XYZ file of C-alpha atoms in Angstrom:
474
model
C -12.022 -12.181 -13.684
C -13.304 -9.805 -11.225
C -13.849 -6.715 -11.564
C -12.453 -4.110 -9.032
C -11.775 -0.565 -8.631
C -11.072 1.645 -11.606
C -13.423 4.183 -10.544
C -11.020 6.942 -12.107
C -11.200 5.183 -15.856
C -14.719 4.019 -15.711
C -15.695 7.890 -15.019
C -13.326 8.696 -18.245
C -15.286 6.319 -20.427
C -18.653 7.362 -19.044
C -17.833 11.566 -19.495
C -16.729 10.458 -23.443
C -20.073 8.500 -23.959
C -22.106 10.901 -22.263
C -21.338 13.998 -24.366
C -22.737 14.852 -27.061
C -19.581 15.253 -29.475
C -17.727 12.585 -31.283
C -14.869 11.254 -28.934
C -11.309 9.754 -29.668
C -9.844 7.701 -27.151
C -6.048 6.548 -27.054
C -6.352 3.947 -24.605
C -3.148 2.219 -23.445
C -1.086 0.371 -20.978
C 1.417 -2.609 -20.153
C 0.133 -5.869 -20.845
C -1.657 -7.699 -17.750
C -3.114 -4.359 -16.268
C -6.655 -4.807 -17.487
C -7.453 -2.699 -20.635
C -9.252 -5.183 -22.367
C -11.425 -6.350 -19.098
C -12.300 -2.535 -18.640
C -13.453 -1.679 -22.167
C -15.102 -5.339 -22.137
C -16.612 -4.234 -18.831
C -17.619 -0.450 -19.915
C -19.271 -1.810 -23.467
C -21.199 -4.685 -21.712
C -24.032 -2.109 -20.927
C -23.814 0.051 -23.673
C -24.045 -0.132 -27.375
C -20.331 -1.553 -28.601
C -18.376 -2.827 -31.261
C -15.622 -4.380 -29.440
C -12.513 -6.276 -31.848
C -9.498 -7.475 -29.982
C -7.429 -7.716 -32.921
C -4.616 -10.605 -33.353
C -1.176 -10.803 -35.040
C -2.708 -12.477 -38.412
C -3.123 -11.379 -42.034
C -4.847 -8.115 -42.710
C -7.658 -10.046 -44.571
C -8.306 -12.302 -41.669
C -8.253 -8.940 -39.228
C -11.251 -7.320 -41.698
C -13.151 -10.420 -41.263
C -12.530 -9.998 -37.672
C -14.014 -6.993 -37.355
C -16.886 -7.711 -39.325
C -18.043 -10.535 -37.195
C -17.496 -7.596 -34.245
C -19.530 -5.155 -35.960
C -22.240 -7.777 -36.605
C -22.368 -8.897 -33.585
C -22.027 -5.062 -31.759
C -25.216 -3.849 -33.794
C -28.165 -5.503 -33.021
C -29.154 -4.365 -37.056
C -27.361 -6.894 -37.959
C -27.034 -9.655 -35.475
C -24.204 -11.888 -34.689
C -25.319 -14.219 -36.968
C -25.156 -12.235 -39.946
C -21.421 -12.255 -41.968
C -20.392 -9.001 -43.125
C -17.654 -8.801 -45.958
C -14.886 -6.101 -45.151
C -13.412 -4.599 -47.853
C -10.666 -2.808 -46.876
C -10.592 -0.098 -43.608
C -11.897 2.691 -45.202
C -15.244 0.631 -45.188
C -14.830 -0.267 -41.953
C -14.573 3.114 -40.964
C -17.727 3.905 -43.084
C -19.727 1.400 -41.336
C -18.016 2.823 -37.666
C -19.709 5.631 -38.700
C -23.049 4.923 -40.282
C -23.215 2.616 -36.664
C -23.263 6.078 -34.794
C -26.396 6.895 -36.501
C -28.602 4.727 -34.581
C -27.579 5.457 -31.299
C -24.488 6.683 -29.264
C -21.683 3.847 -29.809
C -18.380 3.337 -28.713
C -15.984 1.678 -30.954
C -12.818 -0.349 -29.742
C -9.998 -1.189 -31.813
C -7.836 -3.467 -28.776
C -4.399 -4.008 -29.794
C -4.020 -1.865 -32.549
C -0.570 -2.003 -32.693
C -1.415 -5.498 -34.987
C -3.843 -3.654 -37.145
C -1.320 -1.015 -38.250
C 1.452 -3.747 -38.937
C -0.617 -5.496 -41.100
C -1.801 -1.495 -42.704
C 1.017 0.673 -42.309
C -0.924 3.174 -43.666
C -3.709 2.509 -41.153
C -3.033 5.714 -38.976
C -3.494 8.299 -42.200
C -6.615 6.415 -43.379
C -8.243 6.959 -39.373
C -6.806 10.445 -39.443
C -8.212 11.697 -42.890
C -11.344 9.820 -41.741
C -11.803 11.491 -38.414
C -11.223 14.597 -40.063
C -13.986 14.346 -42.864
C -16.598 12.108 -41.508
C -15.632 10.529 -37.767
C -15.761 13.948 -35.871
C -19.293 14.466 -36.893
C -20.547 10.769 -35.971
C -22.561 9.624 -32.859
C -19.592 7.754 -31.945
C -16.619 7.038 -28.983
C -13.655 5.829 -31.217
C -11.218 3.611 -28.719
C -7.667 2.843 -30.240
C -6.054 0.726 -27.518
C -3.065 -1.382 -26.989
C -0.895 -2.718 -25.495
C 2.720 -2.211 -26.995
C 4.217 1.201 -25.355
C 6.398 2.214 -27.271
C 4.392 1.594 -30.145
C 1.531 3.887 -28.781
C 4.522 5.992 -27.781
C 6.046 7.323 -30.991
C 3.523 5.803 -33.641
C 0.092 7.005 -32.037
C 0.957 9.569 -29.646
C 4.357 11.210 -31.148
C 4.476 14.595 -32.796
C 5.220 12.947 -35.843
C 2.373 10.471 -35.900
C -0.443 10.565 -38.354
C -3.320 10.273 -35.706
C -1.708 13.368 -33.834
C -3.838 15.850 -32.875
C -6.779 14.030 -34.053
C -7.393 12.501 -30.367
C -9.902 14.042 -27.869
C -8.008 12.338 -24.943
C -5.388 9.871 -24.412
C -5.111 7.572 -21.309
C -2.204 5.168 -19.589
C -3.935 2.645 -17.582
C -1.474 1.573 -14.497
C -1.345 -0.780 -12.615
C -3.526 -1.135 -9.302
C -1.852 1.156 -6.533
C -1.116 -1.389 -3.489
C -4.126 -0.251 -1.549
C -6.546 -1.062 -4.501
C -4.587 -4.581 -4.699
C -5.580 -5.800 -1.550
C -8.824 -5.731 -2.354
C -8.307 -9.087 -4.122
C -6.902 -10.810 -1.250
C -10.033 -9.395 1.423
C -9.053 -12.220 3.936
C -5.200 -11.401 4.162
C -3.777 -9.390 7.186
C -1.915 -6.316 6.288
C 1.537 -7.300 6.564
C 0.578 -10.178 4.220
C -1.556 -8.068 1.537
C 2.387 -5.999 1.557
C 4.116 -9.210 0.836
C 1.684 -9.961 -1.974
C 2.123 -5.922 -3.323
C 6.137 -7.314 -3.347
C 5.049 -10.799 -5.180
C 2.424 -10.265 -7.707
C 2.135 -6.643 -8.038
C -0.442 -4.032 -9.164
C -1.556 -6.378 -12.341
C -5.187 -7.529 -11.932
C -4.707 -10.762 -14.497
C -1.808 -11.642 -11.878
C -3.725 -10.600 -8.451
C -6.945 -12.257 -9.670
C -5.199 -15.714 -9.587
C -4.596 -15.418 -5.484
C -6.990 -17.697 -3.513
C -7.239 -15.203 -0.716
C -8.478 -18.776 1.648
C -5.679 -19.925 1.224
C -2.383 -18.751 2.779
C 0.843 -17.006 0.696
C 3.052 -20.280 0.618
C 0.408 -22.089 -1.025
C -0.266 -19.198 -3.592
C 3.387 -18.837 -4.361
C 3.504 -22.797 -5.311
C -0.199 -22.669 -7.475
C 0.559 -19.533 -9.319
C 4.244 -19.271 -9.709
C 6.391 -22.247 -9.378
C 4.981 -25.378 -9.864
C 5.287 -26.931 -13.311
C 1.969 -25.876 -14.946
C 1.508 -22.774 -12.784
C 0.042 -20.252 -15.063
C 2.327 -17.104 -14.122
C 5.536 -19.899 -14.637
C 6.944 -18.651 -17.671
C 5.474 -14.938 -17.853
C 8.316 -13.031 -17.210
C 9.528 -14.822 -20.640
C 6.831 -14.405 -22.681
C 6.486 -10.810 -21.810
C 10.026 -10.473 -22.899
C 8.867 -11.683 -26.463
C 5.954 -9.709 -26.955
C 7.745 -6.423 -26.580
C 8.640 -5.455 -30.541
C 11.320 -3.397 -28.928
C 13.083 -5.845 -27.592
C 14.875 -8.175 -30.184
C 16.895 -9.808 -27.969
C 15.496 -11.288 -25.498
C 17.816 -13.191 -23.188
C 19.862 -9.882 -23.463
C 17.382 -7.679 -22.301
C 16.471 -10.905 -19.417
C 20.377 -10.806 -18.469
C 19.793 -7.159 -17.538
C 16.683 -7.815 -15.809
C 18.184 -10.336 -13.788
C 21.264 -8.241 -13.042
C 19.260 -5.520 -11.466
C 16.613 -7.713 -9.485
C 19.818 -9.411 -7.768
C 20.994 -5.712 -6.542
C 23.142 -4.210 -9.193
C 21.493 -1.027 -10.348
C 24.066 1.015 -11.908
C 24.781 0.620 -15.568
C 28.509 -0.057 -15.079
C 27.799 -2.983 -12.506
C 25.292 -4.435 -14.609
C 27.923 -4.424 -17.825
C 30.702 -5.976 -15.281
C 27.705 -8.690 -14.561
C 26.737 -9.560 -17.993
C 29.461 -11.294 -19.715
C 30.706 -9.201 -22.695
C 28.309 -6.446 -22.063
C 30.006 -2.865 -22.076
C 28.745 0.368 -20.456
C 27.435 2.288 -23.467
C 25.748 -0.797 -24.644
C 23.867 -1.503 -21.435
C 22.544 2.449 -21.436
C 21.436 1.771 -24.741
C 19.273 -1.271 -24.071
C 18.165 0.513 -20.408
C 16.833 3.257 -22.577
C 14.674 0.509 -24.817
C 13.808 -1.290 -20.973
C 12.287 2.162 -19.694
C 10.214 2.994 -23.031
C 8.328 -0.077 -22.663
C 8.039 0.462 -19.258
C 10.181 -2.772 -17.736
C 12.532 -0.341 -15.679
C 12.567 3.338 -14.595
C 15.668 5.572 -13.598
C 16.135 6.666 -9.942
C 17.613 9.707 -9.397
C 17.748 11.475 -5.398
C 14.632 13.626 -5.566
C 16.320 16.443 -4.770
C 20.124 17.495 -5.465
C 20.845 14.612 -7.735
C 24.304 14.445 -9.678
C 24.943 13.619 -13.275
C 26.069 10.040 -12.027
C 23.211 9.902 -9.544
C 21.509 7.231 -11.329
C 20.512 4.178 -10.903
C 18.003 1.330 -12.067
C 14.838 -0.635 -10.867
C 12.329 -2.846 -12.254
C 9.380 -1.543 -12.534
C 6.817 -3.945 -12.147
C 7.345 -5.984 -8.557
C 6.270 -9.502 -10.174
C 8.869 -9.367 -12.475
C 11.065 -8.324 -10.048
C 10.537 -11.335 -8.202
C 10.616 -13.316 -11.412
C 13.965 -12.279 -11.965
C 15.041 -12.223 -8.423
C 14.029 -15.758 -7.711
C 12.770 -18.002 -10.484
C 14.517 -17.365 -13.487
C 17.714 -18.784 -11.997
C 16.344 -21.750 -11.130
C 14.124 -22.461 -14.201
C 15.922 -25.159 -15.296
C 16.333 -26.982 -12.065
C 12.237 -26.647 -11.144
C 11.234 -29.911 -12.556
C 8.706 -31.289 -10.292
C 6.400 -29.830 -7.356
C 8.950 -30.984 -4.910
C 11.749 -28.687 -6.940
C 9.414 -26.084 -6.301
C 8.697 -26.778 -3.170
C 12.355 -27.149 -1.836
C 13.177 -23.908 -3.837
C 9.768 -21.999 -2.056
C 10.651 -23.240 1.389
C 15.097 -23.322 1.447
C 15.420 -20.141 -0.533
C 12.400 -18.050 -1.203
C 10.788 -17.701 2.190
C 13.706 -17.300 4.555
C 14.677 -14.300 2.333
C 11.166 -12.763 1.350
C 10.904 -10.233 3.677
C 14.595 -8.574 2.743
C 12.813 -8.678 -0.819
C 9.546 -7.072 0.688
C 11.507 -4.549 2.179
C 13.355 -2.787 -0.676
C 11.636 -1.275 -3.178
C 8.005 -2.588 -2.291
C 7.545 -1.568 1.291
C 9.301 1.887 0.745
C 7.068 2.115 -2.422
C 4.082 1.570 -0.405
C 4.923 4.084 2.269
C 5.930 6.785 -0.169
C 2.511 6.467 -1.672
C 1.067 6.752 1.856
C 3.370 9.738 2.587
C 1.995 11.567 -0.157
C -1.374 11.361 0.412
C -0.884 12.198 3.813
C 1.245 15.375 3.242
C -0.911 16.445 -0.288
C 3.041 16.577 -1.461
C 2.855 17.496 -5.512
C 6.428 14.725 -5.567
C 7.689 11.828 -2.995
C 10.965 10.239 -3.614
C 14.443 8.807 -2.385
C 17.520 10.724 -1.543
C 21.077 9.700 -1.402
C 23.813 12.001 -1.103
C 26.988 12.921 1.492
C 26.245 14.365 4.629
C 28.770 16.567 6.795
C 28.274 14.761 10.353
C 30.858 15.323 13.257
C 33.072 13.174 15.295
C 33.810 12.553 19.156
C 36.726 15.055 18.708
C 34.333 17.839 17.174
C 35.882 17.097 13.652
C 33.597 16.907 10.838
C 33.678 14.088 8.497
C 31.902 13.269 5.100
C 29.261 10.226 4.935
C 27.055 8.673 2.580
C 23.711 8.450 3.972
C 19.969 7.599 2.440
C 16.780 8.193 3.507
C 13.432 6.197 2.025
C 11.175 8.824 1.558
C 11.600 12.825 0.862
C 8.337 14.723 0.181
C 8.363 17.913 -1.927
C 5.596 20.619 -2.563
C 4.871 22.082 -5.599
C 7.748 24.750 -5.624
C 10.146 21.850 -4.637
C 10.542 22.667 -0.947
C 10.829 19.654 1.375
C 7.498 18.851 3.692
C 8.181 16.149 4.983
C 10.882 13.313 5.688
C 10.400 9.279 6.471
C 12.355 6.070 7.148
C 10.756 2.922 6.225
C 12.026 -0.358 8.069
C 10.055 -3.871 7.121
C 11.398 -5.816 10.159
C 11.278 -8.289 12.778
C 12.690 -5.618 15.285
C 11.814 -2.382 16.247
C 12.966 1.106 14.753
C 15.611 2.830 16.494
C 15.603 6.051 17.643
C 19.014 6.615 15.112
C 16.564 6.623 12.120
C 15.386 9.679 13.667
C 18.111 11.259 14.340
C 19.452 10.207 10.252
C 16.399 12.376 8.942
C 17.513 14.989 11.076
C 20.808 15.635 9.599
C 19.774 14.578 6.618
C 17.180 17.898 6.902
C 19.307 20.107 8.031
C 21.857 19.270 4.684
C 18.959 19.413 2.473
C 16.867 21.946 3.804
C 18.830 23.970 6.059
C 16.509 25.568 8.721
C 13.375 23.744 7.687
C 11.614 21.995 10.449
C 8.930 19.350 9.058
C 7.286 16.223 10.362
C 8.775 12.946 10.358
C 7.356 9.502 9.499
C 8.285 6.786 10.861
C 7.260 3.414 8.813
C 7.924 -0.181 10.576
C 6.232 -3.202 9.935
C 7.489 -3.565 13.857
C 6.995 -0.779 16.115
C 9.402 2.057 17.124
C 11.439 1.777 20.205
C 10.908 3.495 23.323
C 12.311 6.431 22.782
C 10.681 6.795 19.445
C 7.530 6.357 20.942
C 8.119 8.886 23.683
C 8.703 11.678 21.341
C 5.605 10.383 19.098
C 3.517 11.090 22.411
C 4.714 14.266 23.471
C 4.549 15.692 19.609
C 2.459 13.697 17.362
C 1.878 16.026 14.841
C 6.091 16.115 13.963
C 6.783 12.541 14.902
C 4.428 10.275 13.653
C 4.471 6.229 13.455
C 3.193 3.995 11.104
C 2.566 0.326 11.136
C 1.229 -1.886 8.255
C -2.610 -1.960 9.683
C -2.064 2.154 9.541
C -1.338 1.902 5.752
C -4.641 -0.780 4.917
C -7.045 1.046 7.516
C-alpha cells in the first residue's frame, strides 16, 4: 500500500517516542482507515515490537507475541522462540525491552486480546502503575472495534482509565488528502471518487488512477471477484455490536435510498417499529456506521435525521446491495454500472458528498470553529404583500466560536449553472437566522453561476464569492 499523508499522526507518534517519559497510546479507528499501515510504517525505522493480534485462543495469542517480541529485539532475533507464560510476563519482558533502548510497543486489535483475558485491562493497569510508567517504552493499545475502545478502554468505568498519556481516533482521509491517490484524475472526477470510495486508504489505494472511473467501478466493486464486492457485508459482521446483521443492513439500505428519519425507515423495514429502529440507530452511530443530523443552528426536538457515515458504504447500500444477487457475471455488472449506476451518479455525488466537501472548504476558508446544514420555516411574502410560511434548506451554515453565523453557502453539483435564486434563498434564510447580520456568501457549482451571479461576484468579491471544483483541489 502506499503511504500518504498523515502528517498530523506521524508527528503524534514521533512527540511520544521522542520524550523522555514512558508513553501510553490508545490508538483507534474504523476498520479500513489505516491504523495498522501507520504503526507498521512509524515502527519500520525505529526499535518495535509490533503484534497484530487475531480472534484465536489466548495460548495461541502469547505465542504470538512472543514470535513479535523475538523478532522486535534484535537480542533475541526472529529466529529465536520465546515461551509466554501468561501477560504479566509479557508485560515484564515489554518492559525489560525498554532497557536497551527507547521502544514502542503495539498491541493492534486489542479488542481480541481482552476477549480471550477479560481481565487483561487490570493486569496492564496495575502494571503501568508499578513498573510500565518508569520503562523506556511507548505502549500502543490499538484497535479497531469502537465501541469496544469506547466503553471498555476509554470509559470512566474502564480499568485502563486514567492510565493513558494520550488517546487518538484515526479518521478517515479528508477528500483533499484522497485525491492524492488518484494524481491523474481531474477535479470533478477526484469528487466523484470522494462520493464512491471514500476517505479509507485500503479502499482508495485499489484505484488505478490510468485508468478512468467506469473501469475502476467494475475492477474494484462489482465484478464477481472484485475485492471491495462483499465489504459492506463483512464489515457488518465484524462489528461485536451488531448481532444482527441483515437488520442493521435493512437500515443501512433504508437510509442510503433517501429515508433518513427513524419513522420512515420503520415504515420501510417490514415489521420494524419506531422505538426499535432508534434503538439499533443508537448501536449504528457508536460504531460509527451513521451520525445524527440536526440544523446547526435552531434545531427542534424532531429535527433529526440520519446519514451514513462512510460514503463507500453509502454507495454500497445505495447501489449494490440490491442487486447482489442478480450480479452474476461481468456483463451483470456491467449492464448494472452502465443502465443504472452512471446515469444516476452525479444525483448521488451531489448529496451528502459534494456538500460535505464544500463545507470542509467553507471552513477553512472562514476559520469557522462549526460548519453545518440548516433546515427550518422561513416567513417569505407573496405578490399580494401577504406573508406565508415555507420550508427552506440551505447546504452550508458557518458558525464562530460563540455560535454567531459567518458565513452562508449553496452547493449545486450540476450540469447547469447556479441561479441567481440560490442567492437570494441564503438571503432570507440570513435574515431568519441572523437577523441584521450581513456575511459573505459562497457559492459552490460544479457548473458556473449565471450571469447575474457572476455580476455581483465582480462588483463585490469579498461577499459573493464562487467556487468551482478546480477551486476546491487547487
Amino acid at each position: 500500500m502506499a503511504f500518504l499523508n498523515r502528517t498530523e499522526e506521524l508527528t503524534l507518534l514521533g512527540d511520544l517516542f521522542d520524550s523522555t517519559t514512558a508513553q501510553f497510546l490508545v490508538l483507534y479507528g474504523r476498520r479500513r482507515v489505516g491504523k495498522t499501515e501507520l504503526l507498521s510504517h512509524f515502527g519500520s525505522s525505529r526499535r518495535s515490537i509490533f503484534m497484530e493480534a487475531t480472534d484465536v485462543r489466548k495460548s495461541d495469542q502469547l505465542r504470538d507475541f512472543g514470535r513479535a517480541y523475538a523478532a522486535g529485539v534484535s537480542e533475541f532475533g526472529p529466529e529465536v522462540r520465546l515461551e509466554i507464560s501468561d501477560w504479566q510476563h509479557a508485560l515484564e519482558l515489554i518492559a525489560s525491552a525498554g532497557r536497551n533502548g527507547r521502544t514502542i510497543v503495539v498491541l493492534d486489535e486489542f479488542q481480541y486480546l481482552a476477549k480471550q483475558e477479560p481481565g487483561l485491562g487490570s493486569i496492564i493497569s496495575n502494571w503501568w502503575r508499578t513498573t510500565g510508567s518508569q520503562s523506556n517504552v511507548v505502549l500502543v493499545i490499538a484497535g479497531s472495534d469502537i465501541s469496544f475502545f469506547s466503553e471498555h478502554v476509554l470509559g470512566a468505568n474502564a480499568a485502563l482509565h486514567g492510565r493513558r498519556t494520550a488517546d487518538y481516533r484515526v479518521l478517515p482521509f479528508t477528500p483533499k488528502a484522497a485525491a492524492e491517490f488518484i494524481p491523474e484524475w481531474t477535479a470533478e472526477d477526484a469528487i466523484r471518487a470522494y462520493a464512491i470510495w471514500g476517505g479509507m486508504p485500503y479502499y482508495l489505494n485499489m484505484i488505478d488512477s490510468s485508468k478512468d472511473l467506469r473501469t475502476n467501478i467494475l475492477k474494484t466493486i462489482l465484478q464477481p471477484g472484485a475485492p471491495l464486492r462483499h465489504e459492506a457485508d463483512y464489515l457488518m459482521h465484524l462489528e461485536s455490536r451488531l448481532r444482527d446483521p441483515a437488520v442493521y443492513g435493512s437500515i443501512l439500505r433504508a437510509i442510503a435510498d433517501g429515508k433518513t428519519s427513524a419513522s420512515a425507515i420503520a415504515n420501510h423495514i417490514s415489521g420494524g417499529t419506531v422505538s426499535n429502529v432508534h434503538q439499533q440507530l443508537a448501536r449504528l452511530q457508536e460504531v460509527g456506521l451513521v451520525e445524527e443530523v440536526r440544523p446547526v443552528i435552531n434545531a427542534g426536538r424532531l429535527d433529526i435525521r440520519y446519514t451514513i457515515s462512510d460514503p463507500f458504504l453509502r454507495f454500497a447500500f445505495r447501489y449494490v446491495a440490491p442487486e447482489a444477487s442478480s450480479l452474476r457475471t461481468a456483463d451483470d455488472a456491467a449492464q448494472l454500472l452502465d443502465e443504472t449506476i452512471l446515469p444516476t451518479l452525479d444525483h448521488f455525488v451531489s448529496m451528502p458528498a459534494f456538500e460535505e466537501i464544500c463545507r470542509l472548504d467553507l471552513r477553512q476558508r472562514v476559520g469557522a470553529s462549526r460548519v453545518g446544514r440548516w433546515w427550518g420555516h422561513v416567513l417569505v411574502r407573496n405578490a399580494d404583500g401577504s406573508m406565508k410560511s415555507v420550508q427552506m434548506e440551505v447546504d452550508g451554515v458557518a458558525l464562530d466560536g460563540s455560535g454567531n453565523v459567518i458565513a452562508l453557502a449553496a452547493c449545486r453539483w450540476s450540469a447547469k449553472v447556479m441561479p441567481y435564486a440560490e442567492v437570494s434563498k441564503l438571503r432570507t434564510v440570513l435574515a431568519q437566522i441572523a437577523p441584521g447580520a450581513v456575511v459573505p456568501l459562497f457559492l459552490y457549482s460544479r457548473s458556473g453561476v449565471d450571469e447575474y451571479a457572476i455580476i455581483e461576484h465582480e462588483q463585490n468579491p469579498a461577499m459573493l464569492q464562487v467556487l468551482t471544483p478546480a477551486d476546491l483541489y487547487a
